[in-house]
XYZ file of C-alpha atoms in Angstrom:
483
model
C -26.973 -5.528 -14.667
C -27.769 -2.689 -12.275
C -26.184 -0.973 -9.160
C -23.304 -1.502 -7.488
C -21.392 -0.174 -4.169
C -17.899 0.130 -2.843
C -16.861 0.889 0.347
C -13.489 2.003 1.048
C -12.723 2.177 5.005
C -9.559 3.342 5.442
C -7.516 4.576 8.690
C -9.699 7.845 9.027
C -12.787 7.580 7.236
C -15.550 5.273 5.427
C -16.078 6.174 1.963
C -18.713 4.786 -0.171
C -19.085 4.906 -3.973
C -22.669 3.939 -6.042
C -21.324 2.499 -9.720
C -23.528 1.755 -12.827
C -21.929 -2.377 -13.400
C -21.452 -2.113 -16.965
C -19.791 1.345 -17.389
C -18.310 1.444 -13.629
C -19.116 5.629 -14.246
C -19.805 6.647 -9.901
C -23.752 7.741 -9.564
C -23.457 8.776 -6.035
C -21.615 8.678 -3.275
C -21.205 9.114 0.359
C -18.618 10.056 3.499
C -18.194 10.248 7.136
C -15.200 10.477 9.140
C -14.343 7.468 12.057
C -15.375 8.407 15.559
C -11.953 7.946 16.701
C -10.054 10.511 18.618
C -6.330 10.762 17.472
C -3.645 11.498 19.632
C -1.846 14.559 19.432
C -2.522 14.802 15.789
C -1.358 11.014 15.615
C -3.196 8.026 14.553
C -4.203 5.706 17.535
C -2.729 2.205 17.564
C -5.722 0.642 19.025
C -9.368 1.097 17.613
C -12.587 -0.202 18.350
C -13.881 -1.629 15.300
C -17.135 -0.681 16.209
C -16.055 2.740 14.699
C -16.186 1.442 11.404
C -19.487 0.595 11.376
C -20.453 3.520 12.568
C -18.825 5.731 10.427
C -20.087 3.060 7.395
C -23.988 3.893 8.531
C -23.091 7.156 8.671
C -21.919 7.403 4.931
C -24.208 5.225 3.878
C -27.602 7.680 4.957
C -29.802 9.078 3.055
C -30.750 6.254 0.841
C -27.158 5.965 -0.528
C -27.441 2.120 -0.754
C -31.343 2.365 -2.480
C -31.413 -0.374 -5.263
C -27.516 -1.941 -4.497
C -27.353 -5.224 -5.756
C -23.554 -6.157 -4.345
C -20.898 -4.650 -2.305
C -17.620 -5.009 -2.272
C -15.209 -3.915 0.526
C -11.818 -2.152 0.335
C -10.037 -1.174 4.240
C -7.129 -0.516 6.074
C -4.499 -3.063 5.754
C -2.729 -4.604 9.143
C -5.366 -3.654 11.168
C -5.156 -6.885 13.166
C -8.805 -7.870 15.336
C -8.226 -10.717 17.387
C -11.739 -12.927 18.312
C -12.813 -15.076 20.949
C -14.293 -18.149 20.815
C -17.590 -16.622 20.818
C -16.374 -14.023 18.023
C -16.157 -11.047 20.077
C -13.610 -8.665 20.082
C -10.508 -9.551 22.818
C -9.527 -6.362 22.538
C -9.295 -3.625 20.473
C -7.944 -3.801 16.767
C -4.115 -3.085 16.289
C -4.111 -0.805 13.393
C -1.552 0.861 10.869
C 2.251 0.844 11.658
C 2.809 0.190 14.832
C 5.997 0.972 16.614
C 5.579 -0.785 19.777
C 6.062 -3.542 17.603
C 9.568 -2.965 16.276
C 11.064 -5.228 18.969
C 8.726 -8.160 18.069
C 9.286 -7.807 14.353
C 13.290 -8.196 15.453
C 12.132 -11.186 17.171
C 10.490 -13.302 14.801
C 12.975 -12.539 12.550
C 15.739 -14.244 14.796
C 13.177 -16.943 15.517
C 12.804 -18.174 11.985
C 16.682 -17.832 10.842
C 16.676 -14.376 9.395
C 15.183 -12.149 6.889
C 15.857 -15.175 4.138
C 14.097 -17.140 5.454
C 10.706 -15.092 6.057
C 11.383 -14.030 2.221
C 11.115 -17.733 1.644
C 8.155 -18.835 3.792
C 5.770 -16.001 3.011
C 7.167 -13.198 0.234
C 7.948 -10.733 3.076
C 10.059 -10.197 5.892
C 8.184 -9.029 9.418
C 7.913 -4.936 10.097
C 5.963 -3.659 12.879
C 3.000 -3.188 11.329
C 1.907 -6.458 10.040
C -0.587 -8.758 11.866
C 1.982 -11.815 12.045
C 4.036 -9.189 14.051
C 1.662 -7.664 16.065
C 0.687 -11.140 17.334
C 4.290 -11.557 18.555
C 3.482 -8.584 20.714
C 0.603 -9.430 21.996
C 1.779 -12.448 22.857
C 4.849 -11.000 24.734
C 3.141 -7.877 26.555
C -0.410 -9.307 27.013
C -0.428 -12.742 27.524
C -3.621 -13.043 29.205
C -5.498 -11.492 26.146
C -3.071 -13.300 23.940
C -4.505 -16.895 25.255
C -8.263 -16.045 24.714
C -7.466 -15.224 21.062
C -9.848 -17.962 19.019
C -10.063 -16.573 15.921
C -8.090 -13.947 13.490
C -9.871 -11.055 10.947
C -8.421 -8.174 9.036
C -10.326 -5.368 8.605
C -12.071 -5.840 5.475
C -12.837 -9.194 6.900
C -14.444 -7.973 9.615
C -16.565 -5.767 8.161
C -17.508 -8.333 5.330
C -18.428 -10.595 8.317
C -20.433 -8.204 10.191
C -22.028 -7.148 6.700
C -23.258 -10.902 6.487
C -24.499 -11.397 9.807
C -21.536 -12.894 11.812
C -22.010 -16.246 10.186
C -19.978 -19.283 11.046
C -18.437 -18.803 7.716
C -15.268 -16.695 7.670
C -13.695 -15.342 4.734
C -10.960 -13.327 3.597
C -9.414 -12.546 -0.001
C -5.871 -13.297 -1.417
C -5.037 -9.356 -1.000
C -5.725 -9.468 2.242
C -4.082 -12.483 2.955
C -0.694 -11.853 1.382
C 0.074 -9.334 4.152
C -0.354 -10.724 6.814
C 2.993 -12.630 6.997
C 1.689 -16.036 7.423
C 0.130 -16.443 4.199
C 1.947 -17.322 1.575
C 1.097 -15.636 -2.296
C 3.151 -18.261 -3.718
C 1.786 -20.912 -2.693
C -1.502 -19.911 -2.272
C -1.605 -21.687 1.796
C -1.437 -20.273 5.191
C 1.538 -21.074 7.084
C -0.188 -21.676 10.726
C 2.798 -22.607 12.058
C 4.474 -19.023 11.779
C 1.129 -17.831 13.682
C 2.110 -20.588 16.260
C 5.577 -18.964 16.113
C 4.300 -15.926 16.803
C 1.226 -16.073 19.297
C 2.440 -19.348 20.832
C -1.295 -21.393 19.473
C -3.138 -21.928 16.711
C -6.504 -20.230 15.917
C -9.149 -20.115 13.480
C -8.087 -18.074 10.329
C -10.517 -17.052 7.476
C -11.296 -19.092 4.186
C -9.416 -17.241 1.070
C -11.680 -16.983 -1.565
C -11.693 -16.519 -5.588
C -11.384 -12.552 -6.870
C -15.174 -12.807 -8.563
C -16.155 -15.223 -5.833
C -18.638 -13.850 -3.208
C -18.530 -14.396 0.580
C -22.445 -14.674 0.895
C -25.770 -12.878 0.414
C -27.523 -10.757 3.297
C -30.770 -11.754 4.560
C -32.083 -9.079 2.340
C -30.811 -10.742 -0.827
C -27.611 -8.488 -1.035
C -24.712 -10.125 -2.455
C -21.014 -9.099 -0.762
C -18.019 -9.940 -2.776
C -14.536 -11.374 -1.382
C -13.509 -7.666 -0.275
C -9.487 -6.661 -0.092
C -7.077 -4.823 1.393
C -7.381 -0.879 0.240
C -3.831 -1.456 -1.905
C -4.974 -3.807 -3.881
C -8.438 -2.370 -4.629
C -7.140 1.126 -5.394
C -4.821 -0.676 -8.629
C -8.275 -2.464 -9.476
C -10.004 0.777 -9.789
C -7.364 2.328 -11.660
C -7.465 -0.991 -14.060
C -3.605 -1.824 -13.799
C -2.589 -4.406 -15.784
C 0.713 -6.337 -16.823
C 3.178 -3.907 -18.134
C 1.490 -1.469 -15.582
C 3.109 0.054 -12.423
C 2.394 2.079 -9.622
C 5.057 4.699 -7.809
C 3.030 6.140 -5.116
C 4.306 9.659 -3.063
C 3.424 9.523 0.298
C 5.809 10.907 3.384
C 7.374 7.539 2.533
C 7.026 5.798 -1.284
C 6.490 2.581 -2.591
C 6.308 1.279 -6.049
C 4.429 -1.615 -7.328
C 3.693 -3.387 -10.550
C 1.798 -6.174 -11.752
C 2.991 -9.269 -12.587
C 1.715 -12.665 -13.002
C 3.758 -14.537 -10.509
C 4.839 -14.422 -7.019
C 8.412 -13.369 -6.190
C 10.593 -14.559 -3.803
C 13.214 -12.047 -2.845
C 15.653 -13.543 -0.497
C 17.142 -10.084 -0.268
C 13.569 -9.117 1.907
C 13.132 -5.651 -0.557
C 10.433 -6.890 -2.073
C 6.947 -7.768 -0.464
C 5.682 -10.398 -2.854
C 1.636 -9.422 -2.343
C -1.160 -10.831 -4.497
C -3.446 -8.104 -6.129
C -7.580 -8.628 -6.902
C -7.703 -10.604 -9.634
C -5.968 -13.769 -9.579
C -2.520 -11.910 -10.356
C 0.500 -10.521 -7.968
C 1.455 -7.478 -6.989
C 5.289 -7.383 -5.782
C 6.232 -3.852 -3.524
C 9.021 -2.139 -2.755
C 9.147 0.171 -0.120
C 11.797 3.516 0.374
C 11.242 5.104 3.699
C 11.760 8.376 2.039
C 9.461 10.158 -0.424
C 7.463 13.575 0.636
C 9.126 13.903 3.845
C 12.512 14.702 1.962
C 10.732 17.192 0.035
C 9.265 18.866 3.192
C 12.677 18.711 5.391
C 14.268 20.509 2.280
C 10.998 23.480 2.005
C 11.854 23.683 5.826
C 15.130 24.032 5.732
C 15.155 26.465 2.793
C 12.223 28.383 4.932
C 9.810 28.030 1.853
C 5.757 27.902 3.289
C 4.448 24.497 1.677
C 5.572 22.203 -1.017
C 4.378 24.316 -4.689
C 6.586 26.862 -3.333
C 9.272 24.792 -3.407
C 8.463 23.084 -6.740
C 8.239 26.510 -7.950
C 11.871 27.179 -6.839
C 12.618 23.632 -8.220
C 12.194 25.175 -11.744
C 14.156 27.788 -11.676
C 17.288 25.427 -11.859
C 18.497 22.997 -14.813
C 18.186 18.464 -14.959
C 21.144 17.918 -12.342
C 20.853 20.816 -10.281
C 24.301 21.832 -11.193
C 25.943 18.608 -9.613
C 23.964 18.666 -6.185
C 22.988 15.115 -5.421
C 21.053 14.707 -2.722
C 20.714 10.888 -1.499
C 17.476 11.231 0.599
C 17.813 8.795 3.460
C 17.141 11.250 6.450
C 15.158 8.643 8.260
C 17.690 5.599 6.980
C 16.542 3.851 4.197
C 14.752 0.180 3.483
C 15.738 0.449 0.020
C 18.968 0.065 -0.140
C 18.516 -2.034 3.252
C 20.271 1.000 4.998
C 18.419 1.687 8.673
C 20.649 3.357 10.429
C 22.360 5.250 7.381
C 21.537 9.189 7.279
C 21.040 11.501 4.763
C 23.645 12.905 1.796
C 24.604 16.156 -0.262
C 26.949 15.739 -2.381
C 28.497 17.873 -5.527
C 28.771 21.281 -3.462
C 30.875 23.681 -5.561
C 30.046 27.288 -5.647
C 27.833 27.604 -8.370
C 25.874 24.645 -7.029
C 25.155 26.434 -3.429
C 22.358 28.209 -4.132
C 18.159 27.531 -3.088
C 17.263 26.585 -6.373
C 19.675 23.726 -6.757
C 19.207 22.320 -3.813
C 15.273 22.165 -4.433
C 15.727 20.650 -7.482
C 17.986 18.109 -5.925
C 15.406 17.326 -3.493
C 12.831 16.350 -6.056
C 15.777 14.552 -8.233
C 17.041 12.526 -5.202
C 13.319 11.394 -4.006
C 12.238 10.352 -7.519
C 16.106 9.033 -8.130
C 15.807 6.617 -4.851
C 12.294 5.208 -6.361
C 13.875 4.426 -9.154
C 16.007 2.625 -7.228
C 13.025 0.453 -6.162
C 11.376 0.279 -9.726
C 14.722 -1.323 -10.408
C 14.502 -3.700 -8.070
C 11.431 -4.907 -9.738
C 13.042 -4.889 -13.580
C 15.926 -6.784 -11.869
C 13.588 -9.766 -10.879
C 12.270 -9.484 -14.618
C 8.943 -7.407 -13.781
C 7.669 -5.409 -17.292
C 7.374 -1.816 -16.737
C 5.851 -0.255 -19.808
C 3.890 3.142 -18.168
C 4.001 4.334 -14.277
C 0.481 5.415 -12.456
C 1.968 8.604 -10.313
C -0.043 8.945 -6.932
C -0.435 11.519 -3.858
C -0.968 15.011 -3.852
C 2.385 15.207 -4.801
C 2.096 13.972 -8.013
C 0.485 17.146 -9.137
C 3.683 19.543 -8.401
C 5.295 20.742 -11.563
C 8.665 19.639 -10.541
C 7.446 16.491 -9.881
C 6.177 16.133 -13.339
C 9.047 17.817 -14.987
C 11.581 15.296 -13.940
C 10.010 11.465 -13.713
C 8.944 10.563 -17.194
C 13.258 10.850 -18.189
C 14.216 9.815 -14.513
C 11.864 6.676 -14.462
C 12.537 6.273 -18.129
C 9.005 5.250 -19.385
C 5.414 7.119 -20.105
C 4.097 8.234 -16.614
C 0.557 8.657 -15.678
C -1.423 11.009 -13.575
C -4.547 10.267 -12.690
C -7.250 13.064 -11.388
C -7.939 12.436 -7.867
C -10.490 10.103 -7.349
C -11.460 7.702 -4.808
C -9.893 4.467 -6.584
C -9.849 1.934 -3.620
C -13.680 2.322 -3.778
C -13.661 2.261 -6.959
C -12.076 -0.708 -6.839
C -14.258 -2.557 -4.699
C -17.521 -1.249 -6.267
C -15.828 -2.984 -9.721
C -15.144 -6.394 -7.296
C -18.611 -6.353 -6.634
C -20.123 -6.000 -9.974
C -18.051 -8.841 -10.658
C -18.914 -11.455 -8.184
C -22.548 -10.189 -9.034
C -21.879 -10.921 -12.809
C -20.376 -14.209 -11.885
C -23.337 -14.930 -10.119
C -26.162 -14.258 -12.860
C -23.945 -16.045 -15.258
C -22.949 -13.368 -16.919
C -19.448 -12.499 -16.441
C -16.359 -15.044 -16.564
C -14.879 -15.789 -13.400
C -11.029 -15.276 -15.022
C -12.375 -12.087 -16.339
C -13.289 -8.643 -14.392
C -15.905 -6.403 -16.191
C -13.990 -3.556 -18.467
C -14.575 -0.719 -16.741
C -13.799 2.872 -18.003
C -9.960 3.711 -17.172
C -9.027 6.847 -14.830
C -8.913 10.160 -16.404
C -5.176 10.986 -16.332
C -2.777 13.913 -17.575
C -0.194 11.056 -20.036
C 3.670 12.357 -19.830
C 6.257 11.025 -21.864
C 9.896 11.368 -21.474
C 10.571 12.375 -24.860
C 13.234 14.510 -26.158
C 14.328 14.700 -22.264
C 15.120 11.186 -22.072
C 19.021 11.207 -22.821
C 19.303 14.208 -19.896
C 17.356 12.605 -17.620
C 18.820 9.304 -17.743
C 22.474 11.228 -17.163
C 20.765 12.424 -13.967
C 19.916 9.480 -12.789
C 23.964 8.265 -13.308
C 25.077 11.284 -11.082
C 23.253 9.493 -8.668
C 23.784 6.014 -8.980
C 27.460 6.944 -9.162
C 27.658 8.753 -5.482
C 25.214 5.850 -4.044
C 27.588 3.638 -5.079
C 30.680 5.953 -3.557
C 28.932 6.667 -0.554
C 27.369 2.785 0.099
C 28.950 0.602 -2.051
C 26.833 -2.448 -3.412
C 23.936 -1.281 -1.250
C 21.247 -2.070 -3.505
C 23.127 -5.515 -4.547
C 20.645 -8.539 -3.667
């Protein structure tokens, strides 16, 4: 069929991939950084979307784009741009999470009638960085800017719309729409009235299109599919499937897997998102991941993370007893926020560096499979676990979560999936579109090269790991994880 191109915009930088359609094998590809100064090292909660586009003609120079057929569009997700009736911006966009919001989040909890019923109305329960919540603050701190709001785009949105023109037209994708919190994934509808809840009017929200459909054709004849949020287009470039899930390592983790309906988790753990293809994608979060392994480098004065791994190996599958329950900035699963961190099984022979490392990796890999239980709980198939971040690579890391997590886990080479992922959603809609390609079907596109480990032999061990610590969660917070 051709050329294809995805763009993946994420908080810092545009990032554009050139795919052959049939193969999905990357031709070319370009990069440029947002023109965005961050604070102190920090991420700004208010950006000009204007950046975007700058940074996107920036990657896209040099004849990157030269015979492109279709685009698809992967960005930030909860990046919030509130529109006038004349579609400009009212402000700037409200991007990432952001913790002016906490209080407003608190809010529209109470207004609705608590975290069950949110779970109920939408698949999620509000946290400062979603776009229903960030309304709430707007609406609260300014109200002047709050009134002129007309209209409501995401990121991808936006830049789909902007791609196109700015026509009257307005679309978004299911992805995109299932974190908002005022779209529902199970039932496929906006709620407007939780929008009226929380900006105190109703406004214009964007169509949700099909996966393969496309939200229109430039002037110059170049097709844009629906777009998505950059979660949901980075497990569509790594071709996850049912029976597939994904346990991503960041300073805090999250694990998601695909299934092929929506869940609704009164408890609030579980996000009940829809993925790019007509299927769901159900998240839990744990506020912990990375960060436990770099407070426990710091405090045992190692330099940088493979230091610590290194020191990780030099002790045994249960550190000697040390269990280290890794809540140091509380915990969202178990719903613990204002809980602290625990090490417990200190004997003599356990007090040593080594241990203690080990115990760092056990106890962040032991509290997401806390969260991958959550999942199996509802009834979600887990048959092989995509490992991502840079952690991912340490040795530790690898060592211990085939047994802990108790399936095959895979590690993918570094790659730049969420573009990936859109390029593939535009060679879709573009195959849909020359009758070629079934709308219920995405094109098969080669899978990521990945490093396969299986639990094996270690299995049995790792698995009596994983009871240590289930056993002084449930001494130290009893029924905690109970939904």
């Amino acid at each position: 069929m051709g050329i294809v191109a995805g763009l993946d915009s994420s908080p810092d930088f545009t990032r554009i991939v050139v795919c052959d359609t049939d193969s999905g094998a990357v031709l070319r590809q370009g990069y440029a950084p947002h023109p965005v100064e961050n604070p102190e090292g920090g991420r700004p909660a208010d950006v000009d979307p204007q950046a975007w586009l700058l940074s996107l003609g920036e990657a896209a120079g040099g004849g990157l784009l030269e015979s492109v057929q279709a685009i698809g569009v992967s960005a930030q997700q909860n990046a919030l741009i509130p529109l006038d009736a004349q579609g400009n911006t009212v402000r700037p966009a409200l991007v990432g999470g952001d913790r002016r919001a906490q209080v407003a989040a608190a809010d529209l909890i109470d207004a609705l009638g608590g975290r069950e019923a949110w779970a109920r109305a939408v698949g999620s329960v509000p946290q400062a960085a979603q776009p229903v919540t960030k309304l709430r603050w707007l609406a609260r701190n300014e109200p002047d800017a709050a009134r002129r709001i007309a209209g409501l785009l995401q990121a991808h949105d936006w830049l789909v719309w902007q791609l196109l023109g700015r026509p009257a037209r307005r679309t978004t994708d299911r992805g995109g729409a299932s974190g908002t919190g005022y779209w529902s994934a199970a039932t496929g509808a906006y709620r407007a009235d939780l929008v009226e809840l929380a900006l105190g009017q109703q406004v214009s929200l964007p169509e949700v299109i099909g996966p393969a459909e496309a939200a229109g054709t430039t002037p110059e004849g170049l097709l844009i599919s629906a777009g998505t949020g950059e979660t949901m287009a980075a497990a569509f470039g790594l071709g996850l499937g049912l029976g597939d899930a994904v346990v991503s390592l960041g300073a805090s983790g999250s694990v998601m897997a695909v299934h092929p309906e929506a869940l609704v988790d009164q408890s609030g753990m579980i996000t009940s998102l829809a993925d790019a293809t007509g299927m769901h994608l159900p998240v839990v979060t744990t506020l912990n991941a990375v960060r436990t392994l770099r407070g426990t480098a710091e405090l045992l004065g190692l330099p940088d993370l493979e230091s610590l791994s290194d020191l990780a190996m030099k002790s045994t599958p249960g550190s000697h007893g040390l269990v280290l329950l890794p809540y140091l900035e509380g915990e969202r699963t178990p719903n613990l926020p204002h809980t602290a961190g625990t090490l417990a099984g200190l004997r003599r022979e356990s007090m040593k560096p080594e241990h203690l490392a080990r115990a760092a990796f056990e106890g962040m890999l032991c509290g997401l499979a806390d969260a991958l239980d959550v999942l199996r709980g509802r009834g979600v198939e887990v048959r092989r676990i995509f490992l991502l971040g840079p952690a991912a690579e340490l040795s530790a890391v690898q060592a211990a979560a085939p047994s802990l997590f108790g399936t095959q886990v895979v590690v993918p080479q570094p790659a730049d999936y969420a573009a990936i992922g859109a390029a593939r959603q535009a060679a879709w809609a573009l195959g849909v579109s020359q009758g070629a390609l079934d709308p219920r079907t995405p094109p098969a596109w080669q899978g990521a090269v990945a490093q396969v480990l299986e639990p094996g032999d270690d299995l049995a061990v790792g698995q009596a790991v994983r009871q240590q610590y289930v056993s002084v969660r449930e001494q130290t917070h009893p029924g905690a994880l109970r939904s």
